Short mmCIF file of C-alpha atoms in Angstrom, two decimals:
data_model
loop_
_atom_site.label_atom_id
_atom_site.label_comp_id
_atom_site.label_asym_id
_atom_site.label_seq_id
_atom_site.Cartn_x
_atom_site.Cartn_y
_atom_site.Cartn_z
CA MET A 1 3.50 -18.96 -17.12
CA TYR A 2 2.75 -16.37 -14.61
CA ALA A 3 0.48 -16.35 -11.49
CA LEU A 4 -1.02 -13.62 -9.64
CA ILE A 5 -1.77 -14.20 -6.01
CA ASP A 6 -4.34 -11.55 -4.88
CA ALA A 7 -5.73 -11.33 -1.35
CA ASN A 8 -9.54 -10.89 -1.21
CA SER A 9 -10.49 -7.64 0.52
CA PHE A 10 -7.12 -7.66 2.14
CA TYR A 11 -7.55 -5.28 5.05
CA ALA A 12 -10.94 -6.68 6.06
CA SER A 13 -9.76 -10.27 5.75
CA ALA A 14 -6.70 -9.41 7.76
CA GLU A 15 -9.02 -8.03 10.64
CA LYS A 16 -10.65 -11.59 10.63
CA VAL A 17 -7.34 -13.61 11.05
CA PHE A 18 -6.96 -13.31 14.87
CA ASP A 19 -10.67 -12.58 15.57
CA PRO A 20 -12.72 -15.74 14.30
CA ALA A 21 -15.79 -14.23 15.93
CA ILE A 22 -16.21 -11.79 13.31
CA ARG A 23 -15.82 -14.06 10.20
CA ASN A 24 -19.32 -14.23 9.34
CA ARG A 25 -20.12 -10.53 10.21
CA PRO A 26 -19.83 -7.46 7.86
CA VAL A 27 -16.38 -5.84 8.33
CA VAL A 28 -15.60 -2.37 7.41
CA VAL A 29 -12.14 -0.98 7.67
CA LEU A 30 -11.59 3.03 7.85
CA THR A 31 -8.91 5.41 6.29
CA ASN A 32 -6.69 7.64 8.45
CA ASN A 33 -8.60 9.43 11.06
CA ASP A 34 -11.63 7.10 10.57
CA GLY A 35 -13.12 9.26 7.81
CA CYS A 36 -13.88 7.06 4.93
CA ILE A 37 -14.25 3.41 3.93
CA CYS A 38 -11.05 1.91 2.52
CA ALA A 39 -11.89 -1.82 2.68
CA LEU A 40 -14.93 -4.04 3.27
CA CYS A 41 -15.55 -7.63 3.00
CA GLU A 42 -18.24 -9.44 0.89
CA HIS A 43 -20.92 -9.41 3.73
CA ALA A 44 -20.65 -5.56 4.05
CA LYS A 45 -20.64 -5.06 0.07
CA LYS A 46 -24.05 -6.79 0.15
CA LEU A 47 -25.55 -4.25 2.23
CA GLY A 48 -24.89 -1.62 -0.54
CA VAL A 49 -21.87 -0.04 1.17
CA LYS A 50 -19.31 1.50 -1.28
CA LYS A 51 -15.43 1.77 -1.02
CA PHE A 52 -14.15 5.03 -0.28
CA GLY A 53 -17.40 6.64 0.62
CA PRO A 54 -17.54 8.70 3.96
CA TYR A 55 -18.31 6.39 7.09
CA TYR A 56 -20.73 8.99 8.63
CA LYS A 57 -23.09 8.32 5.75
CA VAL A 58 -23.50 4.52 6.33
CA LYS A 59 -22.86 4.50 10.14
CA LYS A 60 -26.50 3.98 11.11
CA LEU A 61 -26.92 1.33 8.34
CA LEU A 62 -23.79 -0.65 9.52
CA ALA A 63 -25.05 -0.43 13.16
CA GLN A 64 -28.34 -1.99 12.02
CA HIS A 65 -26.75 -4.97 10.72
CA ASN A 66 -24.10 -5.53 13.49
CA ALA A 67 -21.27 -4.62 11.31
CA VAL A 68 -17.64 -4.61 12.70
CA ILE A 69 -15.88 -1.33 12.48
CA ARG A 70 -12.18 -1.15 12.42
CA SER A 71 -9.55 1.63 12.03
CA SER A 72 -6.55 0.89 9.87
CA ASN A 73 -4.16 -1.42 11.63
CA TYR A 74 -1.01 -0.98 9.55
CA GLU A 75 1.36 -2.95 11.65
CA LEU A 76 -0.92 -6.05 11.56
CA TYR A 77 -1.49 -5.71 7.64
CA ASP A 78 2.34 -5.39 7.18
CA TYR A 79 2.92 -8.58 9.25
CA LEU A 80 0.24 -10.67 7.43
CA SER A 81 1.33 -9.33 3.93
CA ASN A 82 4.92 -10.36 4.54
CA LYS A 83 3.72 -13.73 5.70
CA MET A 84 1.48 -14.31 2.71
CA MET A 85 4.41 -13.23 0.32
CA LEU A 86 6.77 -15.72 1.92
CA VAL A 87 4.40 -18.63 1.45
CA ALA A 88 3.67 -17.76 -2.10
CA ALA A 89 7.34 -17.33 -2.93
CA GLY A 90 7.95 -21.00 -2.14
CA TYR A 91 5.83 -22.01 -5.18
CA ALA A 92 7.82 -20.38 -8.18
CA PRO A 93 11.40 -19.73 -9.06
CA GLN A 94 10.70 -16.00 -9.15
CA GLN A 95 8.29 -13.44 -7.23
CA HIS A 96 7.49 -9.92 -7.87
CA ILE A 97 5.55 -8.17 -4.98
CA TYR A 98 3.43 -5.79 -6.71
CA SER A 99 1.33 -4.30 -3.85
CA ILE A 100 0.69 -4.99 -0.17
CA ASP A 101 -2.00 -7.54 -1.17
CA GLU A 102 -0.77 -8.87 -4.69
CA CYS A 103 2.29 -10.64 -6.07
CA PHE A 104 3.26 -12.25 -9.35
CA LEU A 105 4.89 -15.68 -9.53
CA TYR A 106 7.04 -16.33 -12.71
CA PHE A 107 7.68 -19.94 -13.68
CA ASP A 108 9.52 -19.47 -16.89
CA ASN A 109 9.41 -22.99 -18.55
CA TRP A 110 9.04 -24.87 -15.23
CA GLN A 111 5.94 -26.94 -15.18
CA PRO A 112 4.47 -28.69 -12.18
CA SER A 113 3.94 -32.48 -11.89
CA GLU A 114 0.18 -31.90 -11.45
CA PRO A 115 -2.25 -29.85 -13.71
CA TRP A 116 -2.09 -26.03 -13.43
CA GLN A 117 -5.50 -25.92 -11.92
CA ASP A 118 -4.64 -28.15 -9.12
CA TYR A 119 -1.41 -26.39 -8.53
CA ALA A 120 -3.30 -23.01 -8.13
CA GLU A 121 -5.74 -24.65 -5.62
CA ARG A 122 -2.68 -25.89 -3.52
CA ILE A 123 -1.37 -22.35 -3.51
CA GLN A 124 -4.59 -21.03 -2.41
CA ARG A 125 -5.31 -23.83 0.09
CA ASP A 126 -1.72 -23.24 1.46
CA VAL A 127 -2.03 -19.54 1.96
CA TRP A 128 -5.31 -20.07 3.93
CA GLN A 129 -3.88 -22.88 6.09
CA GLN A 130 -0.72 -21.04 7.07
CA VAL A 131 -1.86 -17.24 7.10
CA ARG A 132 -5.82 -17.49 7.18
CA LEU A 133 -6.14 -15.13 4.19
CA PRO A 134 -8.50 -15.85 1.33
CA VAL A 135 -6.60 -15.48 -2.01
CA CYS A 136 -7.42 -15.58 -5.57
CA VAL A 137 -4.90 -17.28 -7.99
CA GLY A 138 -5.09 -16.50 -11.60
CA LEU A 139 -2.52 -18.01 -14.14
CA GLY A 140 -1.88 -16.89 -17.64
CA SER A 141 1.11 -16.53 -20.19
CA THR A 142 1.72 -12.94 -19.48
CA PRO A 143 1.25 -10.83 -16.49
CA THR A 144 -1.66 -9.06 -18.00
CA LEU A 145 -3.42 -12.41 -18.68
CA ALA A 146 -2.63 -13.40 -15.30
CA LYS A 147 -4.56 -10.26 -14.14
CA VAL A 148 -7.40 -11.24 -16.43
CA ALA A 149 -7.40 -14.75 -14.89
CA SER A 150 -7.54 -13.31 -11.48
CA PHE A 151 -10.56 -11.25 -12.60
CA ALA A 152 -12.17 -14.50 -14.03
CA GLY A 153 -11.60 -16.35 -10.83
CA LYS A 154 -13.46 -13.69 -8.86
CA LYS A 155 -16.15 -12.55 -11.22
CA LEU A 156 -16.88 -15.39 -13.74
CA GLY A 157 -17.82 -18.97 -13.73
CA SER A 158 -17.81 -20.74 -10.37
CA LYS A 159 -16.29 -17.79 -8.75
CA SER A 160 -13.79 -20.10 -6.81
CA GLY A 161 -10.86 -17.66 -6.86
CA ILE A 162 -8.95 -19.85 -9.35
CA ALA A 163 -8.62 -19.57 -13.09
CA VAL A 164 -6.12 -20.86 -15.49
CA LEU A 165 -5.99 -19.30 -19.07
CA ASN A 166 -3.65 -21.77 -20.68
CA THR A 167 -5.83 -22.44 -23.84
CA PRO A 168 -7.03 -20.15 -26.64
CA GLN A 169 -10.58 -21.07 -25.90
CA ALA A 170 -10.25 -20.14 -22.15
CA ILE A 171 -8.59 -16.72 -23.00
CA GLN A 172 -11.35 -15.82 -25.49
CA THR A 173 -14.12 -16.80 -23.14
CA ALA A 174 -12.64 -14.69 -20.16
CA LEU A 175 -11.78 -11.67 -22.44
CA SER A 176 -15.29 -11.77 -24.05
CA GLN A 177 -16.90 -11.30 -20.66
CA MET A 178 -14.60 -8.53 -19.29
CA ASP A 179 -15.42 -4.84 -19.86
CA VAL A 180 -12.48 -3.13 -21.32
CA GLN A 181 -12.25 -0.69 -18.43
CA ASP A 182 -11.38 -3.55 -16.24
CA VAL A 183 -8.15 -4.51 -18.31
CA TRP A 184 -5.07 -3.68 -16.43
CA GLY A 185 -3.59 -0.43 -17.73
CA ILE A 186 -6.66 0.62 -19.28
CA GLY A 187 -8.18 3.53 -17.14
CA LYS A 188 -11.61 5.28 -17.38
CA ARG A 189 -10.52 8.05 -19.54
CA ILE A 190 -8.90 5.51 -22.15
CA ALA A 191 -11.81 3.20 -21.92
CA GLU A 192 -14.26 5.96 -22.94
CA LYS A 193 -12.28 6.71 -26.04
CA LEU A 194 -12.04 2.99 -26.91
CA ARG A 195 -15.80 2.57 -26.47
CA SER A 196 -16.40 5.46 -28.89
CA GLN A 197 -14.46 3.23 -31.48
CA GLY A 198 -16.73 0.33 -30.76
CA ILE A 199 -14.19 -1.52 -28.54
CA LEU A 200 -16.30 -2.51 -25.50
CA THR A 201 -14.83 -5.74 -24.36
CA ALA A 202 -11.24 -6.93 -23.53
CA TRP A 203 -11.65 -9.56 -26.43
CA GLN A 204 -12.32 -6.62 -29.05
CA LEU A 205 -9.21 -4.73 -27.47
CA ALA A 206 -7.09 -7.85 -28.04
CA MET A 207 -8.23 -8.17 -31.61
CA PHE A 208 -7.58 -4.36 -32.45
CA ASP A 209 -4.30 -3.47 -34.20
CA ALA A 210 -1.75 -2.70 -31.53
CA LYS A 211 0.26 -0.27 -33.66
CA THR A 212 -2.79 1.97 -34.45
CA LEU A 213 -3.57 1.98 -30.77
CA ARG A 214 0.04 3.17 -30.09
CA LYS A 215 -0.45 6.00 -32.29
CA GLN A 216 -3.81 6.99 -30.88
CA PHE A 217 -2.89 6.56 -27.14
CA SER A 218 0.45 5.40 -26.10
CA VAL A 219 3.23 2.62 -26.16
CA GLU A 220 1.56 1.46 -22.89
CA VAL A 221 -1.66 0.54 -24.48
CA GLU A 222 0.02 -1.22 -27.33
CA ARG A 223 2.01 -3.40 -24.74
CA THR A 224 -1.17 -4.17 -23.01
CA VAL A 225 -2.79 -5.48 -26.39
CA ARG A 226 0.18 -7.55 -27.01
CA GLU A 227 0.17 -8.98 -23.53
CA LEU A 228 -3.50 -9.90 -24.21
CA ASN A 229 -2.34 -11.71 -27.16
CA GLY A 230 0.21 -13.80 -25.12
CA ILE A 231 3.25 -11.59 -25.90
CA THR A 232 5.21 -10.75 -22.82
CA CYS A 233 6.04 -7.06 -22.62
CA ILE A 234 6.16 -6.21 -18.82
CA GLU A 235 9.36 -7.16 -17.09
CA TRP A 236 10.52 -6.21 -13.70
CA ASP A 237 14.03 -5.37 -12.21
CA GLN A 238 15.13 -7.73 -9.59
CA GLU A 239 15.87 -4.72 -7.38
CA ARG A 240 13.22 -1.79 -6.91
CA ALA A 241 14.51 1.49 -7.99
CA GLN A 242 15.30 3.98 -5.12
CA LYS A 243 12.76 6.57 -4.43
CA GLN A 244 13.75 10.05 -5.62
CA GLN A 245 11.77 11.81 -2.80
CA ILE A 246 10.52 10.56 0.23
CA TYR A 247 7.57 12.08 2.25
CA SER A 248 5.70 11.66 5.48
CA THR A 249 2.66 13.44 5.95
CA ARG A 250 -0.71 13.00 7.76
CA ALA A 251 -3.70 15.06 8.92
CA PHE A 252 -3.99 15.48 12.63
CA GLY A 253 -6.51 13.51 14.56
CA GLN A 254 -8.19 16.91 15.59
CA PRO A 255 -7.31 20.52 14.77
CA VAL A 256 -4.04 21.55 16.38
CA GLY A 257 -3.40 25.05 17.79
CA SER A 258 -0.22 24.71 20.10
CA HIS A 259 3.25 25.08 19.14
CA GLN A 260 4.20 22.01 20.96
CA ALA A 261 1.91 19.83 19.18
CA LEU A 262 3.11 20.81 15.73
CA ARG A 263 6.78 20.65 16.88
CA GLU A 264 6.03 16.98 18.16
CA SER A 265 4.33 15.90 14.88
CA LEU A 266 7.05 17.44 12.68
CA CYS A 267 9.61 15.39 14.66
CA TRP A 268 7.51 12.28 14.40
CA HIS A 269 7.53 12.79 10.51
CA ALA A 270 11.15 13.56 10.40
CA GLU A 271 11.90 10.26 12.24
CA LYS A 272 9.86 8.41 9.60
CA VAL A 273 11.68 9.92 6.85
CA ALA A 274 14.88 9.01 8.45
CA GLU A 275 13.78 5.35 8.67
CA LYS A 276 12.69 5.32 5.00
CA LEU A 277 16.18 6.81 3.92
CA ARG A 278 17.99 4.26 5.71
CA ARG A 279 15.72 1.50 4.51
CA GLN A 280 16.89 2.20 0.95
CA HIS A 281 20.56 2.99 1.69
CA SER A 282 19.94 6.84 0.85
CA LYS A 283 20.87 10.27 2.55
CA VAL A 284 19.20 13.56 2.40
CA LEU A 285 20.71 16.97 1.47
CA LEU A 286 17.47 19.07 1.35
CA LEU A 287 14.58 18.69 3.64
CA THR A 288 11.19 20.43 3.21
CA LEU A 289 8.78 21.02 6.14
CA PHE A 290 5.14 22.19 5.79
CA THR A 291 1.97 22.65 7.48
CA HIS A 292 -1.47 24.20 6.67
CA ALA A 293 -5.08 24.70 7.99
CA ASN A 294 -8.01 22.85 6.76
CA PRO A 295 -8.66 24.44 3.31
CA PHE A 296 -12.47 23.41 3.58
CA ALA A 297 -13.24 24.77 6.92
CA ALA A 298 -14.68 28.23 7.60
CA THR A 299 -11.73 29.52 9.69
CA GLU A 300 -8.65 31.52 8.80
CA GLN A 301 -6.55 29.95 5.92
CA TYR A 302 -2.77 29.32 6.49
CA HIS A 303 -0.17 27.46 4.62
CA LYS A 304 3.45 27.61 5.11
CA ALA A 305 6.57 25.71 4.03
CA VAL A 306 10.26 25.98 4.87
CA GLN A 307 13.41 24.16 3.79
CA HIS A 308 16.47 22.91 5.57
CA ARG A 309 19.65 22.18 3.61
CA PHE A 310 22.21 19.83 5.48
CA ALA A 311 25.99 20.59 5.33
CA GLN A 312 26.55 17.08 4.28
CA PRO A 313 24.03 14.22 3.49
CA THR A 314 22.53 12.48 6.29
CA ASN A 315 19.93 9.73 7.29
CA ASP A 316 20.61 10.10 11.10
CA THR A 317 17.16 10.37 12.85
CA ARG A 318 18.87 12.85 15.30
CA ALA A 319 19.84 15.33 12.50
CA LEU A 320 16.41 15.16 10.87
CA VAL A 321 14.51 15.50 14.14
CA GLN A 322 16.68 18.54 15.14
CA ALA A 323 16.02 20.33 11.81
CA ALA A 324 12.17 19.61 12.32
CA SER A 325 12.21 20.90 15.68
CA ASN A 326 13.95 24.13 14.53
CA ALA A 327 11.58 24.43 11.64
CA SER A 328 8.46 24.47 13.83
CA ASN A 329 9.38 27.91 14.91
CA ALA A 330 9.08 29.32 11.52
CA LEU A 331 6.07 27.26 10.78
CA TYR A 332 3.83 28.05 13.69
CA LYS A 333 1.41 30.97 13.85
CA ALA A 334 -0.60 31.73 16.90
CA ASN A 335 -4.54 31.21 16.84
CA ILE A 336 -4.19 29.24 13.70
CA LYS A 337 -6.04 25.81 13.78
CA LEU A 338 -3.75 23.48 11.86
CA HIS A 339 -4.97 20.52 9.92
CA LYS A 340 -1.96 18.88 8.37
CA CYS A 341 1.78 18.79 8.58
CA GLY A 342 4.57 16.85 6.85
CA VAL A 343 8.33 16.43 6.22
CA GLY A 344 9.80 15.56 2.83
CA ALA A 345 13.29 14.66 1.78
CA ILE A 346 13.57 16.27 -1.77
CA GLU A 347 17.21 15.85 -2.61
CA ILE A 348 18.38 12.34 -1.98
CA ILE A 349 21.58 10.67 -2.83
CA ASP A 350 22.69 6.96 -2.69
CA THR A 351 25.06 6.33 0.07
CA ASP A 352 27.35 4.24 -2.19
CA HIS A 353 27.96 7.38 -4.36
CA GLU A 354 28.19 9.83 -1.43
CA GLN A 355 30.92 12.47 -1.88
CA GLY A 356 32.08 13.26 1.80
CA ASP A 357 33.56 16.41 3.09
CA MET A 358 36.68 16.04 5.33
CA PHE A 359 36.27 19.41 6.86
CA ALA A 360 32.42 19.01 7.71
CA GLU A 361 31.27 18.01 11.11
CA LEU A 362 29.83 14.65 11.05
CA GLN A 363 26.04 14.64 11.51
CA HIS A 364 25.28 10.89 11.44
CA ASN A 365 26.20 7.83 13.57
CA PRO A 366 25.51 4.65 11.26
CA ARG A 367 26.33 2.23 13.86
CA LEU A 368 23.78 3.80 16.35
CA MET A 369 20.98 3.99 13.71
CA GLN A 370 21.62 0.25 12.69
CA CYS A 371 21.26 -0.61 16.52
CA MET A 372 17.96 1.50 16.63
CA ASP A 373 16.56 0.01 13.56
CA ALA A 374 17.35 -3.52 14.77
CA ILE A 375 15.67 -2.85 18.07
CA ASN A 376 12.50 -1.61 16.18
CA HIS A 377 12.66 -4.40 13.63
CA ARG A 378 12.70 -6.98 16.57
CA TYR A 379 10.33 -5.54 18.91
CA GLY A 380 7.97 -3.48 16.94
CA SER A 381 8.04 0.02 15.26
CA GLN A 382 8.32 3.02 17.82
CA THR A 383 9.98 0.77 20.51
CA ILE A 384 12.76 3.21 20.55
CA GLY A 385 12.99 6.73 19.04
CA ALA A 386 13.32 10.42 19.52
CA ALA A 387 11.70 11.83 22.65
CA ALA A 388 10.94 15.11 20.71
CA LYS A 389 8.08 13.47 19.15
CA GLY A 390 6.21 13.25 22.55
CA ILE A 391 4.73 10.44 24.51
CA ASN A 392 1.01 9.62 23.82
CA PRO A 393 0.42 12.79 21.80
CA GLN A 394 -3.08 14.28 21.45
CA TRP A 395 -2.39 15.25 17.95
CA SER A 396 -1.89 11.76 16.64
CA MET A 397 -4.00 10.00 14.12
CA LYS A 398 -7.67 9.21 15.20
CA ARG A 399 -8.12 5.32 15.29
CA GLU A 400 -10.99 4.86 17.50
CA TYR A 401 -11.81 1.40 16.28
CA LEU A 402 -8.19 -0.03 16.30
CA SER A 403 -7.94 -3.88 16.74
CA PRO A 404 -5.14 -5.23 18.83
CA GLN A 405 -1.70 -5.10 17.39
CA TYR A 406 -1.26 -8.93 17.65
CA THR A 407 2.03 -9.36 16.14
CA THR A 408 4.01 -6.31 17.16
CA ASN A 409 2.75 -5.49 20.77
CA TRP A 410 3.69 -7.92 23.57
CA ARG A 411 0.37 -6.60 25.50
CA HIS A 412 -1.71 -7.79 22.49
CA ILE A 413 -0.64 -11.35 22.04
CA PRO A 414 -3.80 -13.35 21.58
CA LYS A 415 -4.66 -15.54 24.61
CA VAL A 416 -5.74 -19.05 23.93
CA GLY A 417 -8.08 -20.73 26.60
CA CYS A 418 -8.03 -24.71 26.82
#
């Protein structure tokens, strides 16, 4: 048996955890630079607000209904996600974290002493009590059926957020009420082709010949059909595969025209890339750095990229920041308003398979980097870092509606009155 634990409107729900006063108000969370809506709670959905729509189009409507607007608070979301996953992990022998707001639990042949429905309700209740996040819990004999159960818990029946598909009748009932496009692994394009063949629901998809669909589409569609029929085809490695490339890139909070702002931003991204490299025990040989103007603005267009090859692999923040600082000279062009820049590690090697050069000058200090990472882990991201990225830079991402960083900033610790 598998269970899918899925947080409801995670970003919006996370904003309510430390601010009970807004729990019954419409809450909308915006993307980077406060441009579009990336998450909204049920109260906001009832106003007709759509996900991924531009914020400026509904700004007046939201103000009329006393909605709460929040910029993306990634530090808060990361903390609450980790806490939610920790609570969920205690309920099964194995856990697979699928995304920031979803995880699968695998029970194998283990059975709880209580009915699965009661067990799912206990998971849901425990996550709420310990983290204050509302979650759906769907159970099925395969990961795909667990996804279907999660859908059923949200959209069908009592909409309690709990669904257990452990009988043929329960599975057929859920699949018959589920549009084929809502099936995990079936996107819009494939769904359109399936509809042209008379396959409108998930149940009709499950009843179709899997081998025929493999010939028409792919082995992934065949696996989806088999999973809907209770045959497990999806398995996860115990360890995640390392990324082959690592990027850090972001649009400026406002157009940038100075060399200093570009240099600081590139150094900031280089520091982020170095942190990600160390996190997966990798080093970089080749770095790409780029910047460009806004392609949609009625201003002079500009796009340029440069590369830097290290004499030996490194994940030392100082080496990457130095490379970024030097690259800014080649990337900068006077009288150009820049919209975005970024840094990418495009040739990566595993530190366990590194081939050293006894004649090359060392470009990294592992113990220093371990110390820096430990400080940032304990006291919050960016507690210590490269000075080259600037202090309170004007180019940083616009987050005008940012909520307090309750869990990573000493100044933002909630105050309790009694």
